[in-house]
XYZ file of N, CA, C and O in Angstrom:
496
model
N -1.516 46.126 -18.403
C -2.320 44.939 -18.535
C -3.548 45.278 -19.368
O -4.250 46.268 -19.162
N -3.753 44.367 -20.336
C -4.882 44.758 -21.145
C -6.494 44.304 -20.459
O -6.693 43.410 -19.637
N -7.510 45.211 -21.075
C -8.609 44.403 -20.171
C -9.777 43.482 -21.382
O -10.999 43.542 -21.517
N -8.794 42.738 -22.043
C -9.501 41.589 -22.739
C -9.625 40.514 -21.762
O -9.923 40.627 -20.573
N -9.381 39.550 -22.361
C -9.781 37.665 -21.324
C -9.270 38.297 -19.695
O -8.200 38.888 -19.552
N -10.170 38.063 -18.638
C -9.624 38.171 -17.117
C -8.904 37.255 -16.940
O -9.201 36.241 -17.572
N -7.590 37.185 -15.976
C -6.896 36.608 -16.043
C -6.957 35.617 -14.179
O -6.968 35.950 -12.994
N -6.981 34.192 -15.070
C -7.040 33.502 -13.310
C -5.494 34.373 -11.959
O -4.591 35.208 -12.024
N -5.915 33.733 -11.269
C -5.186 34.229 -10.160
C -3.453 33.827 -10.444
O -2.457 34.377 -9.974
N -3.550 32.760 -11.313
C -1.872 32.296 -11.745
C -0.975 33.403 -12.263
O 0.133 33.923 -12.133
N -2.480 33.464 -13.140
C -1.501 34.382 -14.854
C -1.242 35.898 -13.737
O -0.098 36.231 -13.429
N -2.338 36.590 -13.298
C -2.430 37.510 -12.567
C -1.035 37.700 -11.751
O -0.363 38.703 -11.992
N -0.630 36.836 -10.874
C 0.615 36.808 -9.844
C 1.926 36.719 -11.127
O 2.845 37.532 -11.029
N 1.938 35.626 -12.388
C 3.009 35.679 -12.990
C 3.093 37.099 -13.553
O 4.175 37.676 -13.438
N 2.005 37.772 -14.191
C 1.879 39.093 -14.701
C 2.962 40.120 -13.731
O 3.827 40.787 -14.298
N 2.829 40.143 -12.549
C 3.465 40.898 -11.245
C 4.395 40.594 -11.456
O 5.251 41.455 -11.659
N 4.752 39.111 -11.527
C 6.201 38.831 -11.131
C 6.868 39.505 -12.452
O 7.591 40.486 -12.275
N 6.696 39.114 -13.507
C 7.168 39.554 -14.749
C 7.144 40.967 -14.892
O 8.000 41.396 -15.665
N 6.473 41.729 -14.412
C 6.861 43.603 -14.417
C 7.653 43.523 -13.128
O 7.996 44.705 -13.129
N 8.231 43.009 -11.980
C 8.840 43.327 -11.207
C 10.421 43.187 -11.828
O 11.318 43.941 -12.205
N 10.174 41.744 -11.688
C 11.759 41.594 -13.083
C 12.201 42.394 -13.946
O 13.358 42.798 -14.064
N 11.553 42.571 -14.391
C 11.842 43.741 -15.148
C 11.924 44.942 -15.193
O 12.289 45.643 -16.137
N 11.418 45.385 -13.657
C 12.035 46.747 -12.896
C 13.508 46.647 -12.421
O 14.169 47.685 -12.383
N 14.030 45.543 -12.078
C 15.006 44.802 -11.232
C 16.228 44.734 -12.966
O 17.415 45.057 -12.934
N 15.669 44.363 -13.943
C 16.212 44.318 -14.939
C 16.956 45.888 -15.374
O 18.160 46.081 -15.546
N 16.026 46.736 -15.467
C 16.265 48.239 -15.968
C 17.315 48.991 -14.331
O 18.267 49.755 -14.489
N 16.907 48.611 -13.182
C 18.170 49.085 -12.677
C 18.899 48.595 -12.357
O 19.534 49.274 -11.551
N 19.367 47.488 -12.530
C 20.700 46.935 -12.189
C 21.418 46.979 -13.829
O 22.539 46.590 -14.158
N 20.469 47.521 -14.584
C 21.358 47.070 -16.325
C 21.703 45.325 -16.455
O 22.849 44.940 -16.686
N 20.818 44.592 -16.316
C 21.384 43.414 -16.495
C 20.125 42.381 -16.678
O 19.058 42.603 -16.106
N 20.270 41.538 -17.295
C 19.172 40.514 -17.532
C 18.511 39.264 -16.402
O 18.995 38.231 -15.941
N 17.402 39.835 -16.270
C 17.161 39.035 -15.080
C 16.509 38.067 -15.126
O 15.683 38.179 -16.032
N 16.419 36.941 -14.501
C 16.100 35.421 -14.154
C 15.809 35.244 -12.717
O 16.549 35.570 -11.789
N 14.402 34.575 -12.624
C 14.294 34.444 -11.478
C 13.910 32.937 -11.438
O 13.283 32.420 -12.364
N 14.470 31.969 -9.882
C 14.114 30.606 -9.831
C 13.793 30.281 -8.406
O 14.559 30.361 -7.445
N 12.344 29.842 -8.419
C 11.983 29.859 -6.980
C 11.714 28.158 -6.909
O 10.812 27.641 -7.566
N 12.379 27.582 -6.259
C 11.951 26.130 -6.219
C 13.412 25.630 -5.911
O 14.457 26.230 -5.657
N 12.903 23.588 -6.094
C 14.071 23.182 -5.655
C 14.785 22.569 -6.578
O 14.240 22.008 -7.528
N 16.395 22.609 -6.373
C 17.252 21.942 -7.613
C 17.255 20.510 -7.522
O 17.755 19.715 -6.725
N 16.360 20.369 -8.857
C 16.542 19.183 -9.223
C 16.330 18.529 -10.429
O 15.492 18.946 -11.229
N 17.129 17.366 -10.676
C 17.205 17.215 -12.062
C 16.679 17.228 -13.072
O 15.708 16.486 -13.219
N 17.039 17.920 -13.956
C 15.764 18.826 -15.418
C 15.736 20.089 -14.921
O 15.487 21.053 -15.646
N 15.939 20.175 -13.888
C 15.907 21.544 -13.694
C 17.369 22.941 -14.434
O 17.372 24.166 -14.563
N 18.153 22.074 -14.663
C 19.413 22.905 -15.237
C 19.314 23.025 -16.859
O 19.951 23.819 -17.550
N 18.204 21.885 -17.392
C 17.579 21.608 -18.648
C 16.498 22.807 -19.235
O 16.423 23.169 -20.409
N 15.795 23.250 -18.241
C 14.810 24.267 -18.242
C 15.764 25.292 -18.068
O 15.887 26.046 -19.033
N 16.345 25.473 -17.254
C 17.525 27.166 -16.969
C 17.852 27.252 -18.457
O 17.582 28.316 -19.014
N 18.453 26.170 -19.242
C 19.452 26.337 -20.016
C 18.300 26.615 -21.627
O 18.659 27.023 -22.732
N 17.058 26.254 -21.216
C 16.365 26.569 -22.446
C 15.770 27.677 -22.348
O 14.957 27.894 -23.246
N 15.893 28.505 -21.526
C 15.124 29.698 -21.299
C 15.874 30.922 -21.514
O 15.629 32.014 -22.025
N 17.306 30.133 -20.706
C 18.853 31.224 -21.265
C 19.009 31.689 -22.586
O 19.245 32.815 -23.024
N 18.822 30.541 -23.162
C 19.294 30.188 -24.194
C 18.204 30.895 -25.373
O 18.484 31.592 -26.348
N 17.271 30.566 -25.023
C 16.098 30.989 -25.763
C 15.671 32.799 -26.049
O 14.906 33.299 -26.874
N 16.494 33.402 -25.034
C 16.372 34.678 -25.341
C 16.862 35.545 -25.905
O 18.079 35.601 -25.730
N 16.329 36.500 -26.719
C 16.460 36.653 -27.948
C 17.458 38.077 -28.339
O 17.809 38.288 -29.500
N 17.782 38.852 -27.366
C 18.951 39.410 -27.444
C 19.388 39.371 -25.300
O 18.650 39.215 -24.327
N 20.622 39.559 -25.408
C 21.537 39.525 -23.797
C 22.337 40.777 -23.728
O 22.705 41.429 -24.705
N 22.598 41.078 -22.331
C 22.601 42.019 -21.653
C 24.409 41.356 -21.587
O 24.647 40.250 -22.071
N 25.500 42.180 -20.954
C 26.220 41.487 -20.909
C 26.240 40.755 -19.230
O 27.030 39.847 -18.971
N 25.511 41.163 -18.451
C 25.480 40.629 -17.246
C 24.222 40.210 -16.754
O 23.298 40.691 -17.410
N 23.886 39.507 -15.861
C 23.005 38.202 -15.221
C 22.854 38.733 -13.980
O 23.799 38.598 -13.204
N 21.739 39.390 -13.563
C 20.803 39.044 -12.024
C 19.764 37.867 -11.877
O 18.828 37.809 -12.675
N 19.909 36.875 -10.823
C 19.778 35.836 -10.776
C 18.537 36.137 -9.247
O 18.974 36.563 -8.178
N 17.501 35.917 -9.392
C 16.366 36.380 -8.157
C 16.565 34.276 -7.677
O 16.414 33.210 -8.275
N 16.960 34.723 -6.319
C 16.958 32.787 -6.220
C 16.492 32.586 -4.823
O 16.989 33.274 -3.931
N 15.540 31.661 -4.546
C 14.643 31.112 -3.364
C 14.405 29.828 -3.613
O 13.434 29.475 -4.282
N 15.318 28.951 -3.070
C 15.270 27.474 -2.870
C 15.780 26.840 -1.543
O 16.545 27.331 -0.713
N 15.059 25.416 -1.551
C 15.665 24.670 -0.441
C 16.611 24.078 -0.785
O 17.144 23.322 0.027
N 16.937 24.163 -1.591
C 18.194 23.167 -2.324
C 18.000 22.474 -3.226
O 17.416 22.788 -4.263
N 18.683 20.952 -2.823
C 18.276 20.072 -3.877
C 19.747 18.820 -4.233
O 20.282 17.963 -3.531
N 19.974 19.295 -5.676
C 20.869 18.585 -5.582
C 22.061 19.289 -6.678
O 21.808 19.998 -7.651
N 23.124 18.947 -6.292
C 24.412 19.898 -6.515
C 24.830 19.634 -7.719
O 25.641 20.454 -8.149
N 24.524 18.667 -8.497
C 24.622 18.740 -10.356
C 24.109 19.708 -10.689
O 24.709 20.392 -11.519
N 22.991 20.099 -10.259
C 21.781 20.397 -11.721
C 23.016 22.003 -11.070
O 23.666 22.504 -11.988
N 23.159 22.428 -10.120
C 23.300 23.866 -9.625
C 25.100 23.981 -10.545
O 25.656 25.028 -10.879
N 25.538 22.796 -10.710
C 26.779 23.080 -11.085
C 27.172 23.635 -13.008
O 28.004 24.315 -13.607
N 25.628 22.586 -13.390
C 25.715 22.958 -14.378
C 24.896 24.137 -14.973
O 25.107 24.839 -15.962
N 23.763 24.130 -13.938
C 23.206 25.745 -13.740
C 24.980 27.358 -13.993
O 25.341 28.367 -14.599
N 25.271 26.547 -13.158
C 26.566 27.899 -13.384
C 27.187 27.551 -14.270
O 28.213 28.227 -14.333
N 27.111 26.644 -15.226
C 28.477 26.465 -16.489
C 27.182 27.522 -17.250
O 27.527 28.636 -17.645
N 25.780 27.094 -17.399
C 25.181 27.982 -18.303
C 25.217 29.369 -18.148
O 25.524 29.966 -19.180
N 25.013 30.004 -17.248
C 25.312 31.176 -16.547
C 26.904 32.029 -16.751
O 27.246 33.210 -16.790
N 27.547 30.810 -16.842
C 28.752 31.731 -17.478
C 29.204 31.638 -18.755
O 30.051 32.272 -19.383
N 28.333 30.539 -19.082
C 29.105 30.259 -20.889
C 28.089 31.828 -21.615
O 28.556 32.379 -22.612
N 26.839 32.338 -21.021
C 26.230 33.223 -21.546
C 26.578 34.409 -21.111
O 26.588 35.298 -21.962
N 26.896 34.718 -19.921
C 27.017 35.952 -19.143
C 28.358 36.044 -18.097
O 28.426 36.160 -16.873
N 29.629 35.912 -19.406
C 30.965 35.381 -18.466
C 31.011 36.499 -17.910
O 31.185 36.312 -16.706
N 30.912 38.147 -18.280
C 31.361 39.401 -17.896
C 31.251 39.559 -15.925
O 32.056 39.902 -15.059
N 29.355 38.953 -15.917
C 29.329 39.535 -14.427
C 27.717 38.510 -14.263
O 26.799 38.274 -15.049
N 27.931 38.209 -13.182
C 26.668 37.396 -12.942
C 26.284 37.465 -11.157
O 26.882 36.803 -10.309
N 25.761 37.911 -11.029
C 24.890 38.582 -9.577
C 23.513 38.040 -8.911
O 22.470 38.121 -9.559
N 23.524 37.547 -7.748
C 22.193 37.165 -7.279
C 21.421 37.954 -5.921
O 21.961 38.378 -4.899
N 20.345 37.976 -6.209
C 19.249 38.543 -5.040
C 19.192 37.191 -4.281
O 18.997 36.161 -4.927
N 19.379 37.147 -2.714
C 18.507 36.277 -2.526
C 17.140 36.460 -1.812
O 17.486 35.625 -0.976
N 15.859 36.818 -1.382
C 15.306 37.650 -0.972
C 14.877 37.005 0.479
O 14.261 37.670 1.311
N 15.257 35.682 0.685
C 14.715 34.737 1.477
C 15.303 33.959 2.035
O 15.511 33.989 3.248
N 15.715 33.051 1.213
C 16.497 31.941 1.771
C 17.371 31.121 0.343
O 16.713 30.933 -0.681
N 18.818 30.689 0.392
C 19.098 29.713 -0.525
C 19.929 28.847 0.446
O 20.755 29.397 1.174
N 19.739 27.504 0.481
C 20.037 26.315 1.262
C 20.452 25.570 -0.166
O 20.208 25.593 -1.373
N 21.261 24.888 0.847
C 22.625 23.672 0.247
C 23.127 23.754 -1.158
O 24.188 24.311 -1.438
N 22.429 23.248 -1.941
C 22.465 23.364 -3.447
C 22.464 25.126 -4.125
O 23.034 25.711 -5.045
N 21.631 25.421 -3.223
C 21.146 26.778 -3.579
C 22.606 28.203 -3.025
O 22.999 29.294 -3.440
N 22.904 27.292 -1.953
C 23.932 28.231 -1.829
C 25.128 28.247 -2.113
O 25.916 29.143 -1.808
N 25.385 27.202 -2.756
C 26.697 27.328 -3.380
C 26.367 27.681 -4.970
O 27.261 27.806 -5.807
N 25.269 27.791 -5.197
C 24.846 28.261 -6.557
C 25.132 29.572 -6.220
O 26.262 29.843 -6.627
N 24.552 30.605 -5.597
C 25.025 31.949 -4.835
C 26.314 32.394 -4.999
O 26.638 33.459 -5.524
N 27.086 31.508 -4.513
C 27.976 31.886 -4.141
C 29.134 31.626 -5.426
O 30.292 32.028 -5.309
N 28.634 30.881 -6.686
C 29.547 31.027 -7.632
C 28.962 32.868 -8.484
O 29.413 33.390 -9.503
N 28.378 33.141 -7.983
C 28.187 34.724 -8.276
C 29.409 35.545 -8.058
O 30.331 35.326 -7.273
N 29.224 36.686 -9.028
C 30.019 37.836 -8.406
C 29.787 38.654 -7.187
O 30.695 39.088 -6.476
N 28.999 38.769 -7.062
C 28.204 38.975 -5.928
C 26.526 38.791 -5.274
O 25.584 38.909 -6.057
N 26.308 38.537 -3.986
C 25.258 38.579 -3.256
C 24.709 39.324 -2.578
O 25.344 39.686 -1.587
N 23.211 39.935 -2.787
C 22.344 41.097 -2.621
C 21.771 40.380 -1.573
O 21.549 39.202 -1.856
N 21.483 40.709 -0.522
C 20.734 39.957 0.678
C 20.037 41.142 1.900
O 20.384 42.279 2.220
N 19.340 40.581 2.184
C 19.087 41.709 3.275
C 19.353 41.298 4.607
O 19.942 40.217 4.626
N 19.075 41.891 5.984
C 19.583 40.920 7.378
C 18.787 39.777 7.389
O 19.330 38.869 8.018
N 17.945 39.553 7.030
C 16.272 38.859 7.444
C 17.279 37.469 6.545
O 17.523 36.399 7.103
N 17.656 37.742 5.371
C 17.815 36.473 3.570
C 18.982 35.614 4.622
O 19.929 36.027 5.291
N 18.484 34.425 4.432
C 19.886 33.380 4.743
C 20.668 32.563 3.732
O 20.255 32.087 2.674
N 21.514 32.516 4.106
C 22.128 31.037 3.515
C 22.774 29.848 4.161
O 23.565 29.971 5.096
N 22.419 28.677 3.639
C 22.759 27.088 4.143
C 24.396 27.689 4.308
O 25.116 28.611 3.925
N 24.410 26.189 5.353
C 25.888 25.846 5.893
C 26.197 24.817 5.220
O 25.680 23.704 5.136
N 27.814 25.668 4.360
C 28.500 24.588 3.695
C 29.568 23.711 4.670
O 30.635 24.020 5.201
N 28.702 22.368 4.648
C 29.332 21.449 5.915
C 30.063 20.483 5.103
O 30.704 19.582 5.643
């Protein structure tokens, strides 16, 4: 971190988050994305411009995901982007919680990183 302009408490926490990712990036070998919030519409609009927007890819996708859900479009087409970019292997952390929307987003993964504590919604 450089010590020009101090940085409010936002930039400060995104600063963290963005070197953690990117610890998470270098050992798993894979490009990471993280989405903390809830699915909803525009929201698969933003995934897909950010995917999209980056400027060389890894051949595989770690996906950091903490939501209450939402709603099951945006998550469906969340995974068409996710695999039209990263068909090889696509993997999620969940560190917390992913409910309804969120967990069947999960669960179109290759696999799920969870610890005992991380839940996931009941597909009813």
């Amino acid at each position: 971190m450089s010590t020009g302009t101090p940085l409010n408490a936002n930039q400060y926490i995104e600063v963290q988050l963005d070197d953690l990712l990117k610890k998470l990036e270098d050992k798993f070998d894979k490009d990471g994305f993280a989405f903390v919030g809830p699915l909803m519409y525009s929201t698969d609009d933003f995934v897909r411009d950010l995917i999209e927007s980056r400027p060389t890819k890894r051949n595989a996708l770690l996906v950091v995901l903490e939501t209450t859900g939402g709603y099951i479009e945006p998550a469906r087409r969340m995974v068409s982007v996710f695999r039209h970019h990263y068909s090889a292997n696509v993997e999620f952390v969940v560190p917390s919680y992913a409910m309804s929307a969120g967990t069947v987003l999960a669960m179109s993964g290759d696999a799920i990183h969870m610890d005992y504590y991380a839940t996931l919604g009941p597909i009813d």
